[in-house]
Every structure is written in structure tokens, then in C-alpha cells.
Coordinates of C-alpha atoms in Angstrom, one line a residue:
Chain A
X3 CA 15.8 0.0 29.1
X4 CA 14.6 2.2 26.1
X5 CA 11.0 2.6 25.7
X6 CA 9.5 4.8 22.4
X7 CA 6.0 5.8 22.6
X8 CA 3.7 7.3 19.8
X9 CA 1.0 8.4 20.9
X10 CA -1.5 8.7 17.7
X11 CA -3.0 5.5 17.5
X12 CA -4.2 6.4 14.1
X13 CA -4.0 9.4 11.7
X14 CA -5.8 10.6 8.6
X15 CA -4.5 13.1 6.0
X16 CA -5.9 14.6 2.3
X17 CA -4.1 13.5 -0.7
X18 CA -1.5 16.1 -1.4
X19 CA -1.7 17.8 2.3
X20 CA 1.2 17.1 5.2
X21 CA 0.7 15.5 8.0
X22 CA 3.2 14.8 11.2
X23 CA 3.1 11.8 13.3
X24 CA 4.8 12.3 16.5
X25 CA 7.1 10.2 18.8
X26 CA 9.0 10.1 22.1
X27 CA 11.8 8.0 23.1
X28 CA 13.8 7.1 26.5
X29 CA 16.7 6.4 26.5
X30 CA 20.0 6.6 28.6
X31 CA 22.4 6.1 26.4
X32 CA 24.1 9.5 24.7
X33 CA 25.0 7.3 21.1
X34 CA 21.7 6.3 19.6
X35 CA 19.7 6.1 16.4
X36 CA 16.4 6.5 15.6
X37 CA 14.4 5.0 12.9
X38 CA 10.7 5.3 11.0
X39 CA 9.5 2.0 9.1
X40 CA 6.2 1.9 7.1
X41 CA 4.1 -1.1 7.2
X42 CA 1.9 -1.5 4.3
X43 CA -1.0 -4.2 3.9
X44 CA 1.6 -6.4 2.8
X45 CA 3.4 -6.4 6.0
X46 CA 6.4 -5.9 5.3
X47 CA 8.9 -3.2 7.3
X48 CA 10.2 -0.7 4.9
X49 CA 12.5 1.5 6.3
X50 CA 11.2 5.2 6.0
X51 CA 14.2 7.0 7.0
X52 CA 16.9 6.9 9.5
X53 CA 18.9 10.0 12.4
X54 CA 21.8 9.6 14.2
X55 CA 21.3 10.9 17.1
X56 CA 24.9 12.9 17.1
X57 CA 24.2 14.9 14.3
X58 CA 21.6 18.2 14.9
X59 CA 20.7 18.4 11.1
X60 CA 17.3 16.8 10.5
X61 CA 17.4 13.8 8.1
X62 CA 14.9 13.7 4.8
X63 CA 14.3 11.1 2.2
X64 CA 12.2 13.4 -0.5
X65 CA 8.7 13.9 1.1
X66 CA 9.8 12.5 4.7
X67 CA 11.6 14.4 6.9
X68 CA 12.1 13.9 10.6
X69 CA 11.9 17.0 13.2
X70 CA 14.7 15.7 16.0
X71 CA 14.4 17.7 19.1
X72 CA 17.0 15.6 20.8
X73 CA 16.5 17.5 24.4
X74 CA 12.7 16.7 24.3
X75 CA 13.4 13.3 23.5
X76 CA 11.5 13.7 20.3
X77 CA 11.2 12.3 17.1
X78 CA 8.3 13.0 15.1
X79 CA 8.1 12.1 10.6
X80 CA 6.6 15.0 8.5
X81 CA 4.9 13.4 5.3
X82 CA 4.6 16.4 2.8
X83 CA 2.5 15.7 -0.1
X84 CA 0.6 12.9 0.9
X85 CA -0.1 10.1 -1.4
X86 CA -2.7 7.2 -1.5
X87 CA 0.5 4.8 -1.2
X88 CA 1.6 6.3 1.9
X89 CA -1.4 4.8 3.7
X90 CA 0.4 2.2 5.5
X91 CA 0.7 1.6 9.7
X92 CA 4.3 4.1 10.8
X93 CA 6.5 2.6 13.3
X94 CA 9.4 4.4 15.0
X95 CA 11.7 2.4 16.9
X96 CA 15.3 3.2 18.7
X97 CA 18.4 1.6 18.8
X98 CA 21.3 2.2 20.8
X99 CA 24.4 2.0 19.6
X100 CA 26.7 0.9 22.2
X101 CA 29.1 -2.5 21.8
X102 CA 26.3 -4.8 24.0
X103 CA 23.3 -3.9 22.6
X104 CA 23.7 -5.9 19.6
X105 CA 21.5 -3.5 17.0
X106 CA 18.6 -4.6 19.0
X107 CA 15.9 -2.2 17.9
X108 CA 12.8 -0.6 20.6
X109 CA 9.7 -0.1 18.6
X110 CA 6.8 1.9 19.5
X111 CA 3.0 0.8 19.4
X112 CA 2.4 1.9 15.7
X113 CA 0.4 4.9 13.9
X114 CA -2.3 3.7 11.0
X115 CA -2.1 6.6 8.4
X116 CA -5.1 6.7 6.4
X117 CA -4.8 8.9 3.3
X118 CA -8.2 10.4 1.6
X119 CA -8.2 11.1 -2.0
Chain B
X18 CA 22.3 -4.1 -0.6
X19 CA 20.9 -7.4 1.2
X20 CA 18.2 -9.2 -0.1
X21 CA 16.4 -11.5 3.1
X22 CA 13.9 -14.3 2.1
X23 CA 12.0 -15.7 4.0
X24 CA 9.6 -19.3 3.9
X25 CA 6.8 -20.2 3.8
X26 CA 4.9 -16.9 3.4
X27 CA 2.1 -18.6 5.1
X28 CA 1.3 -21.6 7.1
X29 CA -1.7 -23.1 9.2
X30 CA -0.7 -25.6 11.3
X31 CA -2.5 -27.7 14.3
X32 CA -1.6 -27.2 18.1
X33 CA 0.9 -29.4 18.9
X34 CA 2.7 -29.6 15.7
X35 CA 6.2 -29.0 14.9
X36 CA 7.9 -25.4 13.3
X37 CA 10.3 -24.8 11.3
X38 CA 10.8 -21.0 9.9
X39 CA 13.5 -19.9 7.8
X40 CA 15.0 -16.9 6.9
X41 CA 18.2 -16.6 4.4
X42 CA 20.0 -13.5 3.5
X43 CA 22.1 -12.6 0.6
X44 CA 24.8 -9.7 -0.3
X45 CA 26.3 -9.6 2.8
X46 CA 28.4 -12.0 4.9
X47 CA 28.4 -11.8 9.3
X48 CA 25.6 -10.2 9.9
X49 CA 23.2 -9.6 12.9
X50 CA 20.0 -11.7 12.3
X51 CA 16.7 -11.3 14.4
X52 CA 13.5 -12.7 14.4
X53 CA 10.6 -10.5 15.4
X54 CA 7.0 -11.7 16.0
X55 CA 3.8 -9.0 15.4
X56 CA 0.2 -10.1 17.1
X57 CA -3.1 -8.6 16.1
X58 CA -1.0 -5.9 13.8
X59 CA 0.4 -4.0 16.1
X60 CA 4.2 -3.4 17.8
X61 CA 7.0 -5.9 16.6
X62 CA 8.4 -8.2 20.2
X63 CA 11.9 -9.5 19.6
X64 CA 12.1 -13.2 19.9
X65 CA 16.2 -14.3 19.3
X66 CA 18.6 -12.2 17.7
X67 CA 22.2 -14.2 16.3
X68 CA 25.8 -12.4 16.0
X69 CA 27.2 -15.1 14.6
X70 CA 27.3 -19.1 13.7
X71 CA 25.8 -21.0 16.3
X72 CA 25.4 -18.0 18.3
X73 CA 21.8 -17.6 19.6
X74 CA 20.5 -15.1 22.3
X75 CA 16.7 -15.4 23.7
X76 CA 14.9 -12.0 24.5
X77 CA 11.8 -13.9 26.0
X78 CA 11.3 -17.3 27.4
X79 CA 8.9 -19.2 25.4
X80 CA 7.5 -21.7 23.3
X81 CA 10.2 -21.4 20.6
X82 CA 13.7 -21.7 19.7
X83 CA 16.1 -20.6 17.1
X84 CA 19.3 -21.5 15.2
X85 CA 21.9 -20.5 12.7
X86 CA 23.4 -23.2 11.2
X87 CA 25.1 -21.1 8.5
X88 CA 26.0 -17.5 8.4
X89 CA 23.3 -16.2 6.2
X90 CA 20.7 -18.7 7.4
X91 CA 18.5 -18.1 10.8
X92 CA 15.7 -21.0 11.7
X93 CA 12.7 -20.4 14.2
X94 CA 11.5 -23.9 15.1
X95 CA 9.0 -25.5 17.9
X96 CA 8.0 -28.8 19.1
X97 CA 5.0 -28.5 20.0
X98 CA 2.8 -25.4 18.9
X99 CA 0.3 -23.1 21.0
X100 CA -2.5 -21.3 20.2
X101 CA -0.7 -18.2 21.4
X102 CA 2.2 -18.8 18.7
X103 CA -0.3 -17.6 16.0
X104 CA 0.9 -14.7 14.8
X105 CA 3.7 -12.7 12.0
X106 CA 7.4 -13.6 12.1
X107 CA 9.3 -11.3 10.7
X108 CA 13.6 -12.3 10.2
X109 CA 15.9 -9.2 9.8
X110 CA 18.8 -8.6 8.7
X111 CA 21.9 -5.4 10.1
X112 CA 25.5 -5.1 9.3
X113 CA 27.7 -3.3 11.1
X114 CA 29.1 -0.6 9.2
X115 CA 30.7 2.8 10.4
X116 CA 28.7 4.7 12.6
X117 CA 25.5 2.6 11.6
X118 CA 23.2 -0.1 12.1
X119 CA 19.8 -0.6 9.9
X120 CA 17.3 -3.3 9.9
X121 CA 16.0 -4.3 6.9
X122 CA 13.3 -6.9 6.6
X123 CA 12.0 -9.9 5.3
X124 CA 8.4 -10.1 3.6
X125 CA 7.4 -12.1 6.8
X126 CA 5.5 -15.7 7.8
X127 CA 2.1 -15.3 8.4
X128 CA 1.2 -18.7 10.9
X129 CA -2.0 -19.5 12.0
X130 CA -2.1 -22.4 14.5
X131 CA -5.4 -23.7 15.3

């Protein structure tokens, strides 16, 4: 069974400044993906950004970028120039991508991001 | 790109009652449907997920059930309501597609049984 943990219940940041939240995954399967949503007030999931898990290069989507340390189990989302609407709750979740697991995603507990101005 | 809607955005019902969710997805045909449930804002549980027509698959036994009656349309439905079904249903939406698979998401149900 997967499991992904993140470990930073909540997280604060100045306007403008970076700030990384972290996650770890378990998994047994060698073809995987990872994901990061964003859950604003609204509530709905936005997807953030997405890795495959067979390629080394770390993904980014403009100020997000992922640091995959695929040995470590690792998968931690580097917000650089933090803005007021990137306050939102950050889940990562894990999906593997073999024929029976039906896309079913693993998502971890959740990281509040509050950003100061 | 997909587009899933989802109704109502909120409901208040009384234990006991009946449910009916829906979730309907357009710009794409056959995909993987799933309905998610979120309590007290925190981590998403899976509740069905649906590869196809008629094609249902329960990841924990409860209170509720689920249906696709058409290929872009995925129902979450009780009988009879609990307290502990309070809570936001989220329905999403992956196709299959090369060497990937993505969720996207609808806005979400908000239901408050009381």
C-alpha cells in the first residue's frame, strides 16, 4: 500500500520570499507519479504540478518547482516568490502507475501555507 | 481539457434522508471517475472510483453508494443519511493518456446532515 506523509502541518512565508514544503512517500512500485494540489478557501483541488517518477529532471510550472530525490523517497514543492494567492492548504499525493491501480491517487495529511504581506 | 461539474454546491439535509450527488464531465469520453470525501479540511479518503459504464468499485464499506449510468456521469446517493456523512465530496475526473494519469477536480458538494 502507498502511504505519503508531510510532515508540516502548517507553514508561513513573506510575500515575495521562498518557502519549501516537504514530503515523503512509500511506495513499492518502480513506475509512479507524484503530484502537488493547492486547496484554496474555495475548496477546490488545483493541480500545482506533476513528476514522473522515471525521469531525474525536476519538474517546474513558473514559481513551483519540485526537488525529487527519488532514493529518499522525497518530494518536497519550492514556492519562489510568494504571493498572497498562494495561501491556500498544499496536498501531495502519489499514484502508481501500474495496469490495476486504476489512477487511484494516495494523498498526504495536507500543509496550510499562510503567506504575510 | 475536461471541464467536471458538479451539483448542488451545497446541501443540508436531515439524518435519515435520501442523497443524490452528481458529477458530470465534459471534453473527454471513457474516463476514470472518483468520488473523494474531505472531513474537518484535512486529507481527501476515496469513496468509489468507475472505469467505465456500470462499472463501480467501493474503497470503503459505508453508508453510501455510487453509479454511472452514463459515461460522463457519476452519482453518489444514500438511503438513509448519518451524521458522520457530513462532510466535502469532491468527483474527479483522469484519462488515460501515454505515460500519464492526472486528476482534475470538481468545485465540490459541501453537505451538512443534521
Amino acid at each position: 500500500a502507498q502511504t505519503v506523509t508531510q510532515s508540516q502541518p502548517e507553514m508561513s512565508v513573506q510575500e515575495a520570499e521562498t518557502v519549501t514544503l516537504s514530503c515523503t512517500y512509500d511506495t513499492s512500485e518502480s513506475d509512479y507519479y507524484l503530484f502537488w494540489y493547492k486547496q484554496p478557501p474555495s475548496r477546490q483541488m488545483i493541480l500545482v504540478i506533476r513528476q514522473e517518477a522515471y525521469k531525474q529532471q525536476n519538474a517546474t510550472e513558473n514559481r513551483f518547482s519540485v526537488n525529487f530525490q527519488k532514493a529518499a523517497k522525497s518530494f518536497s514543492l519550492k514556492i519562489s516568490d510568494s504571493q498572497l494567492g498562494d495561501a491556500a492548504m498544499y496536498f501531495c499525493a502519489s499514484l502508481n502507475a501500474g495496469g490495476t491501480s486504476y489512477g487511484k491517487l494516495t494523498f498526504g495529511q495536507g500543509t496550510i501555507l499562510t503567506v504575510h504581506p | 481539457s475536461q471541464t467536471i461539474h458538479q451539483w448542488p454546491a451545497t446541501l443540508v439535509q436531515p439524518v435519515g434522508s435520501p442523497l443524490s450527488l452528481e458529477c458530470t464531465v465534459e471534453g473527454t469520453s471513457n474516463p476514470n471517475l472518483y468520488w473523494y470525501r474531505q472531513a474537518a479540511g484535512r486529507g481527501l479518503q476515496l469513496l468509489f472510483y468507475s472505469i467505465g459504464i456500470g462499472q463501480i468499485s467501493s474503497e470503503v464499506p459505508q453508508n453510501l453508494s455510487a453509479s454511472r449510468p452514463q459515461d460522463r456521469q457519476f452519482i453518489l446517493s444514500s438511503k438513509k443519511l448519518l451524521l458522520s456523512d457530513s462532510g466535502f465530496y469532491l468527483c474527479a475526473c483522469a484519462t488515460w493518456g501515454g505515460r500519464t494519469d492526472t486528476q482534475y477536480f470538481g468545485p465540490g458538494t459541501r453537505l451538512t446532515v443534521l
